[in-house]
Each structure stands twice: as structure tokens, then as C-alpha cells.
Amino acid sequence: MLKYINLGYKPKKRDVVVEYYVEPNGISLEKACEQIAAESSIGTWTTISTMNPTIAKKLRPTVFSINKRTKEVKIAYPPELFEAGNMPEILSSIAGNIFGMKVIKSLRLQDIHFPKQFVDSFRGPKFGITGIRKLLGVKNRPLVGTIVKPKVGLNARQHAKVAYEAWRGGLDVVKDDENLSSMKFNKFDDRIKLTLKLRDKAEQETGEKKIYMPNITAETNEMLRRAGVVKKFGGEYIMVDILTIGWASLQTVREANLGMVIHAHRAMHAALTKNHKHGISMLTIAKISRLIGVDQLHIGTVNVGKMVGSEEEELHIEHDIEDKFMSKNEKGHVLEQSWYNIKPVLAVASGGLYPGCIPKLVERMGNNIVIQFGGGCHGHPKGTRKGATAIRQALEATLSEIPLKEYAKLHPELKLALDKWGIA
Amino acid sequence: MLKYINLGYKPKKRDVVVEYYVEPNGISLEKACEQIAAESSIGTWTTISTMNPTIAKKLRPTVFSINKRTKEVKIAYPPELFEAGNMPEILSSIAGNIFGMKVIKSLRLQDIHFPKQFVDSFRGPKFGITGIRKLLGVKNRPLVGTIVKPKVGLNARQHAKVAYEAWRGGLDVVKDDENLSSMKFNKFDDRIKLTLKLRDKAEQETGEKKIYMPNITAETNEMLRRAGVVKKFGGEYIMVDILTIGWASLQTVREANLGMVIHAHRAMHAALTKNHKHGISMLTIAKISRLIGVDQLHIGTVNVGKMVGSEEEELHIEHDIEDKFMSKNEKGHVLEQSWYNIKPVLAVASGGLYPGCIPKLVERMGNNIVIQFGGGCHGHPKGTRKGATAIRQALEATLSEIPLKEYAKLHPELKLALDKWGIA
């Protein structure tokens, strides 16, 4: 049998490096590492006649770090093992069969370091932070938006009306919910036409650029058709549920080069990411998304909303999707990553947010974020438009460094919001 | 706030019914159910102005069963909540944000019951068991095959040669491994051309129909291009890694109606399925795959190979992908399912198998299976061809109800295999 462990090995610049958390099942951690390295590359469970020393030498990965205390393991894979530019194939290797092995109790893919050759083989975002800011004409402040609520239920006309109210109230962005696509009572094409028409009206009336992010999630060709409908009616954005459509389709949507901003919703991610001992980290999902080329990505709410996610982890994620270079952070399970020519992704905070969350979000996540409010907008005691106004007021107060309570004295919409939901 | 629990509710025939395992985090199981029902449908975390009684009445799901002991919960969703025929959208609802909620510690989607309207909205397999048997001219026996090994490493010519040896030795099927796509040293188009040429030769020499299942896993359009290459050189099969390409792409591949058998590999499934308290069950993944329309699906090795999976669970999966009607099984977390016009899928057993596994596999899984051997073929002491022969001999012995040890007395290839690996 081949051997894969070599703790003296120093990863080459061209290697793909993967960090795993490994809990063996009835064997030693070392033996588990051997089997993971084999199954994710060129090996199998028995000696085989078709293996030869040339193949083994050229393609064998190396387990170069084993931390027995934390059960963290690092493996360096030669790039020839993978097809550059083919994300499903890369994941079928390093995030494939290994999860199902009997000899492994739990396995978590913590991070992947992609060398230059692989970074260059993907497109990355077409717009990224700079492109989005240019499109909106908003230089420094966070963008604020809403998700039309109820998630599903309004007809196309009602949907467009709620969107209009939100824009008129002061929001930049209106977004479909992740489970709204083309329903019997709210057909995609009708919704897009009506909503973008009212977007134009809101733009004229407010003098601000307004954004609608329609959810095109569907079978690949139908997604591309829907993107065409959005474009036809003057939309510049599309939204996709990246986990439920899958990586091959996300690549297809990006490679279609539609000239539209891609907003990535991450519904289902926590089926993979929530358990810290098994599955795939959100950091990994975020890096894959940046490589493939989404422009905006939901990364969490640094612990102020309804969804899980630690502040520390989410800030690592934000850095890794925004920065040119990510330093390694042993404790945070973050590998070093150079992003070369790949543009930064705009982080999205969403999930159980209300106006009183804005100061904390901006303090922790900075200005390069989109803050999305669902119930925290439409749940305002005076309805959607006032809810939107309250959000914009909370943002203004935050940017002017005025305490929300203070600002609320002269801003009744904000006051009502704070009275209902408080300050995070 | 809306209420979703009604334990007196009897699901309607048209409802989509979902069974979850739910571990709440700091709240009661009932409250957790309310929040799961809300977040997966029309609700959010606060009261909202845009909700109205008509929407609530028409679209509200009902939690109709809560088992406090086992933490199993059943929810019936009205079909209007979903877009029929759009698998990503359906999953974004019932397998989306809910995994990430703070108030839920663990959540597992155990099964989905699809009503007729939804079953009819997907294509299902084009070939299925009957179509595959007709293509091969093999009426009753299991199909036996190999995965070319090493997983990645051979060049196109070597790959074709190993495939030829396996076919000549007696196997029906040769399959690429899940991480082999188009490598620098083994380009997809070259491999297909050379391997299918030697398949033709093997067919002529043996008088048997031989199958090559090339892995087309890639970005969607590239997958379709690769499928075209396979067709051009006379291939009838394509293989995809369903989890790493994702559901939108799988739908696209099926809807392209290529006239080719689709073999589904499930690399990465265990990131979702392995933990019995969190994620998505393999049964659910299998049902989704049947609905969309794969013809063959890896379901496990009923506990004789290297991969996890209980015999009971895998037999439920086999029934649910093969039968016209699946009865409910409370203990096995299986919901009733009628399959209407959707064809049966051929189950594939693969992962750490060797000739000595065949009797148990056939006894437990029946004749409607493909049994795949990787190391258990190429690891034969006399190489691939003899390994293939040993497998075919083990199959013959099993079908003739002759003990392998007995049969091995007159069949030296089988004897060598039993000497190396034993009998499961």
C-alpha cells in the first residue's frame, strides 16, 4: 500500500492544500489520514495491479500536518490530480467519497487553499464591490434592502407594490425570497415586468438608483431564460440559491457572462455547515462562490439575527471574500489565500434583522455590506414604507455616529421600530 | 403570529408531506416546529403588515404529527407553496434556511412525500431497469462492472486498455471514477474515443454487449458537450456526480433528453447523510434523483464494503427507487409514495467490494443491481482480466446456488480472489 503521511513535507506553491477535521472510527488518526488521502486521490482499499511508481510519484498527495489534540489535518494535493476550472470535479475528489467511509466517524472540510493555477481557471465576480458601487452610485455606505414578505403568497401586482413602497421609503435594494420562483399565483415573467416598472417609477421619484434582485433559481436553461426576461425589462441583477442549484449550474450562470450582478443566497448551506465536526465549512462555500464568480454572498449576521454563525467565523469569511490576500489563521481554520485577479465579493447580512441591528452590524462588518431586512421592514407598525424609512434613518444615524435613541427623537419611523424591536 | 400546529389535521392527497428529525435549541419542540413551518413557507420571525388572511389560509403548512420521544415531526405543505418541476426551488423551501436557525440545534430531513402533481412534473428515468436490461440483453442477473483504477493517473491509452481487459475478463460494465474528468494527461475526448473503440473490440470478441460509463461531471454546458462526444463515438451511457454538479444541472442533463443512460454517482452525499441527526437522508436524495430521472444510482453495499450505510436503510432506498408504490414505515422514517408513471431506477452497489461479497449482495439486494468492483477487480493477484473473470465466476456460482469455495475448486481465478480477500 502507498503511504501518504510525511510530516517533513513543505507544501509547494502549486499544491492544493486542504484542512480537514477528522474523527476516526476504530482506527488511529494516522491510519484515517492515510485512507482519506488515498480515497480523495489515487488510492483504494487494496493493492492494485494497475498502479505504477510513475503515477504514484506524480500524483500522490501528502498529509503534512496532523494535530492529534485538535484532530486537524492538512493534506497537500498535486494540481495534476484535478481539472482546473471544473469545481464539481475538484469537490468530487476532496469533498466526495471520503465523507462516507466507515473508518471515519466525522469529517469536516475546513478550508481549501487554491494555488494560482486554480484561481486563474475561474472567472470570479464580474462586478464585485467596485462594480456594484459604480452601478448604484453609492460610494461608501452600506446598502440597505428588504426581502419581500410573506416569502411566498403575494401575487405579482402585490409584490411589485410592496417593492415600490420599500424603495420609496428609502431602501436601495428589494430582493425576492429564496423560495419564491414562478408560482401559480405569481408568475416569474409577470412579477419581473411589474416590479421593474415600479422600480423605474421609484427611481424617478426619489432620484436614487434602485435595485431589484429577482430569484431565478430553477433548472439551468430555465434560469438563463429567466435572466433574459430580467434583462429585457431593464434589470441589472439576478439572484440564485447557490446550494440548491449546485456548482455546475452556478458556473454556467457565471460563464453565460450576462452582464448582470449575481446575488448568491445560501439556503441549505447549514445542512453542510452547522455541525462543526462534520460537513463543509461556510468559509469553503464562500471561497468556492467567489472563485466561480458571484458578486454578492450571504455570510451571516455576526450573531445579531435569527441564524447561526459566530462573529469570528463570519469576519474570517468576510475577509476571505473581500481581500486580495488572506493570511492563515490556525485557530480559525483559515488557510493562506492569494486571490490574484479575482475581484472582491460584497458580503450580505440577512436573517432576523431590524433597524436596531445596524450599528452593531456596521461596527463589526464595516461599510462594504448589504444589510437585508424582511420582517424588520414589513413588520414596522406603520407598514413597509415607514419600515424602510426607519431602516434608512438607522443607517444615517449610524454613519453620523449618533446613537439610535437620540436620532429617534426627531425621526418617528425609527422610534416606532425601536419601540417594537429594540436595539441589538 | 400564525400558528402551524394542528395535530388533528389529516394530510390531503395533494399535500407535500415532509418528515423531519428536530432537536430544538433552548425552546420547546412545539415552538421549534412552529418556526420550522414558518421559515420553510410563508412566515418570518415577527408579525408583518403584508400578510393577509387569504394568503395564510391558502398557503399555511400544518404540523400534524409530533413525536416527543423520537423528536420526529411531520409537516404537510399545500402544493401552491412550490413550483412543480423546479427541484432547486422545492429544496430551498423545505431544505433551505431552516437548517441554519439558531433555535434549532439539529435538523434532519428524513423523507419527502411528493403528491401526484409533483411526481408528474418531473421526467423520471428515460431507460430505468427495463430499458437498461433491453440495451444489454441481460434479462435477470445482476450486472457486474469495474471502476478503472487508479482513480486518476492512467493516460487515455492505459485507461482504455484496462477497460478492455475488464470487459474481456467477463464484466459488463466499465466506469470512470468520480474524480476522473478531463485531466492534463488523460483528456476526456481522447479517453472516450480510445475506450469506446476497445469496447467495440471486446464486444466482437466476447459476443456480449459491453458498457462504458464515462464521467462527464463538469460545468453544465461542458457536460452536455462531453455527452455529445460520448454519443459521437457510439457510447450509450453517461455518468454524473449528482451532488457536486447539483440539482439544477442534473435536471438540465435529463431534460436534454440525450437518449443515453444516466448513471448517478453520489460522491459528497455523506457530508449531508452520514449524521443521523442533521442534514438530509440518503432516501431523500435517492427519491429526488429518481424524480429528476437518473437511470442508475449508487445506494450502498448493505454493510459489506468500505462505505457506511445500514442494510435496513439501504433496502428501503432500493424499494423506493424500484417500486411502483412505497408503503410507509414509521420506524424506517419512510413516507408512503406512489410513483405513477415514473420508471424504476437500477440500484448500484459499489465501494470496497470483492468477489466474495457477491452472494450476500445478491441475497440482500436481489438481481436488479449493478455490482461495481474497483480494487476488488484490479487488485486480483493476476491482474485486471483475471480479476474480472473471478467476479463473473462468483456471480455464476451465486446464481447457480453453488458455494463460492466449492466453485473455486474448478475456477482458479475465483480461488485466487478468495485467497486474497475472503468471503463476506
GROMACS .gro file of C-alpha atoms in nm, chain A residues 50-205:
model
  156
   50THR     CA    1  -0.275  -0.108  -1.239
   51MET     CA    2  -0.086   0.131  -1.012
   52ASN     CA    3   0.272   0.214  -1.107
   53PRO     CA    4   0.556   0.412  -0.944
   54THR     CA    5   0.537   0.694  -1.200
   55ILE     CA    6   0.173   0.763  -1.124
   56ALA     CA    7   0.226   0.730  -0.753
   57LYS     CA    8   0.521   0.969  -0.752
   58LYS     CA    9   0.350   1.234  -0.962
   59LEU     CA   10   0.000   1.228  -0.814
   60ARG     CA   11   0.032   1.115  -0.456
   61PRO     CA   12  -0.095   1.372  -0.203
   62THR     CA   13   0.094   1.429   0.121
   63VAL     CA   14  -0.050   1.450   0.469
   64PHE     CA   15   0.196   1.705   0.607
   65SER     CA   16   0.030   1.815   0.930
   66ILE     CA   17  -0.154   1.616   1.197
   67ASN     CA   18  -0.265   1.781   1.518
   68LYS     CA   19  -0.361   1.496   1.748
   69ARG     CA   20  -0.517   1.724   2.007
   70THR     CA   21  -0.748   1.917   1.778
   71LYS     CA   22  -0.780   1.637   1.519
   72GLU     CA   23  -0.693   1.885   1.246
   73VAL     CA   24  -0.512   1.752   0.947
   74LYS     CA   25  -0.365   1.917   0.640
   75ILE     CA   26  -0.315   1.748   0.305
   76ALA     CA   27  -0.129   1.886   0.003
   77TYR     CA   28  -0.252   1.761  -0.335
   78PRO     CA   29  -0.054   1.799  -0.657
   79PRO     CA   30  -0.256   2.012  -0.903
   80GLU     CA   31  -0.245   1.743  -1.172
   81LEU     CA   32  -0.497   1.546  -0.968
   82PHE     CA   33  -0.769   1.794  -1.058
   83GLU     CA   34  -0.923   1.956  -1.362
   84ALA     CA   35  -0.868   2.331  -1.329
   85GLY     CA   36  -1.188   2.529  -1.382
   86ASN     CA   37  -1.411   2.229  -1.301
   87MET     CA   38  -1.545   2.288  -0.950
   88PRO     CA   39  -1.769   1.979  -0.935
   89GLU     CA   40  -1.471   1.759  -1.020
   90ILE     CA   41  -1.247   1.924  -0.762
   91LEU     CA   42  -1.512   1.867  -0.496
   92SER     CA   43  -1.577   1.509  -0.605
   93SER     CA   44  -1.212   1.448  -0.513
   94ILE     CA   45  -1.154   1.637  -0.191
   95ALA     CA   46  -1.514   1.654  -0.068
   96GLY     CA   47  -1.652   1.335  -0.217
   97ASN     CA   48  -1.645   0.970  -0.111
   98ILE     CA   49  -1.429   1.043   0.192
   99PHE     CA   50  -1.731   1.162   0.392
  100GLY     CA   51  -1.886   0.817   0.359
  101MET     CA   52  -1.601   0.595   0.472
  102LYS     CA   53  -1.677   0.354   0.756
  103VAL     CA   54  -1.340   0.418   0.920
  104ILE     CA   55  -1.423   0.788   0.961
  105LYS     CA   56  -1.677   0.888   1.223
  106SER     CA   57  -1.686   1.259   1.140
  107LEU     CA   58  -1.510   1.464   0.878
  108ARG     CA   59  -1.523   1.834   0.812
  109LEU     CA   60  -1.365   2.016   0.523
  110GLN     CA   61  -1.245   2.336   0.692
  111ASP     CA   62  -1.073   2.524   0.410
  112ILE     CA   63  -0.916   2.479   0.068
  113HIS     CA   64  -0.610   2.673  -0.042
  114PHE     CA   65  -0.626   2.720  -0.419
  115PRO     CA   66  -0.292   2.786  -0.593
  116LYS     CA   67  -0.264   3.046  -0.870
  117GLN     CA   68  -0.333   2.798  -1.149
  118PHE     CA   69  -0.673   2.721  -0.999
  119VAL     CA   70  -0.759   3.076  -0.904
  120ASP     CA   71  -0.685   3.176  -1.264
  121SER     CA   72  -0.904   2.897  -1.402
  122PHE     CA   73  -1.222   3.055  -1.265
  123ARG     CA   74  -1.381   3.387  -1.357
  124GLY     CA   75  -1.457   3.537  -1.019
  125PRO     CA   76  -1.713   3.817  -0.989
  126LYS     CA   77  -1.779   4.031  -1.294
  127PHE     CA   78  -1.880   4.334  -1.087
  128GLY     CA   79  -1.766   4.276  -0.731
  129ILE     CA   80  -1.774   4.553  -0.475
  130THR     CA   81  -1.641   4.827  -0.704
  131GLY     CA   82  -1.872   4.737  -0.990
  132ILE     CA   83  -2.177   4.730  -0.765
  133ARG     CA   84  -2.091   5.064  -0.606
  134LYS     CA   85  -2.046   5.215  -0.951
  135LEU     CA   86  -2.379   5.077  -1.068
  136LEU     CA   87  -2.557   5.225  -0.768
  137GLY     CA   88  -2.358   5.544  -0.741
  138VAL     CA   89  -2.315   5.476  -0.371
  139LYS     CA   90  -1.957   5.526  -0.265
  140ASN     CA   91  -1.902   5.433   0.094
  141ARG     CA   92  -2.208   5.347   0.292
  142PRO     CA   93  -2.360   5.003   0.334
  143LEU     CA   94  -2.651   4.922   0.105
  144VAL     CA   95  -2.983   4.857   0.272
  145GLY     CA   96  -3.258   4.641   0.136
  146THR     CA   97  -3.558   4.427   0.201
  147ILE     CA   98  -3.684   4.084   0.113
  148VAL     CA   99  -4.046   4.096   0.002
  149LYS     CA  100  -4.259   3.921   0.266
  150PRO     CA  101  -4.450   3.699   0.305
  151LYS     CA  102  -4.181   3.479   0.149
  152VAL     CA  103  -4.438   3.337  -0.090
  153GLY     CA  104  -4.802   3.443  -0.115
  154LEU     CA  105  -4.834   3.783  -0.281
  155ASN     CA  106  -4.939   3.796  -0.643
  156ALA     CA  107  -4.718   3.975  -0.895
  157ARG     CA  108  -4.902   4.305  -0.859
  158GLN     CA  109  -4.895   4.298  -0.478
  159HIS     CA  110  -4.529   4.203  -0.488
  160ALA     CA  111  -4.443   4.496  -0.712
  161LYS     CA  112  -4.640   4.730  -0.488
  162VAL     CA  113  -4.456   4.616  -0.173
  163ALA     CA  114  -4.124   4.659  -0.356
  164TYR     CA  115  -4.224   5.010  -0.460
  165GLU     CA  116  -4.315   5.103  -0.105
  166ALA     CA  117  -3.977   4.980   0.017
  167TRP     CA  118  -3.786   5.178  -0.245
  168ARG     CA  119  -3.993   5.489  -0.182
  169GLY     CA  120  -3.931   5.453   0.188
  170GLY     CA  121  -3.558   5.477   0.128
  171LEU     CA  122  -3.417   5.130   0.064
  172ASP     CA  123  -3.166   5.064  -0.213
  173VAL     CA  124  -3.248   4.701  -0.271
  174VAL     CA  125  -3.553   4.477  -0.297
  175LYS     CA  126  -3.497   4.105  -0.312
  176ASP     CA  127  -3.716   3.800  -0.372
  177ASP     CA  128  -3.713   3.537  -0.103
  178GLU     CA  129  -3.520   3.214  -0.161
  179ASN     CA  130  -3.831   3.003  -0.216
  180LEU     CA  131  -4.010   3.244  -0.448
  181SER     CA  132  -3.962   3.149  -0.811
  182SER     CA  133  -4.251   3.115  -1.055
  183MET     CA  134  -4.566   3.033  -0.866
  184LYS     CA  135  -4.916   2.970  -0.997
  185PHE     CA  136  -5.039   3.296  -0.845
  186ASN     CA  137  -4.720   3.493  -0.909
  187LYS     CA  138  -4.563   3.403  -1.242
  188PHE     CA  139  -4.199   3.496  -1.281
  189ASP     CA  140  -4.234   3.696  -1.602
  190ASP     CA  141  -4.531   3.896  -1.472
  191ARG     CA  142  -4.357   3.974  -1.146
  192ILE     CA  143  -4.040   4.094  -1.316
  193LYS     CA  144  -4.227   4.318  -1.559
  194LEU     CA  145  -4.444   4.480  -1.294
  195THR     CA  146  -4.174   4.513  -1.031
  196LEU     CA  147  -3.917   4.665  -1.263
  197LYS     CA  148  -4.176   4.909  -1.391
  198LEU     CA  149  -4.235   5.032  -1.037
  199ARG     CA  150  -3.862   5.037  -0.979
  200ASP     CA  151  -3.833   5.285  -1.264
  201LYS     CA  152  -4.106   5.493  -1.104
  202ALA     CA  153  -3.934   5.482  -0.766
  203GLU     CA  154  -3.606   5.587  -0.925
  204GLN     CA  155  -3.769   5.883  -1.094
  205GLU     CA  156  -3.947   5.989  -0.778
   0.00000   0.00000   0.00000
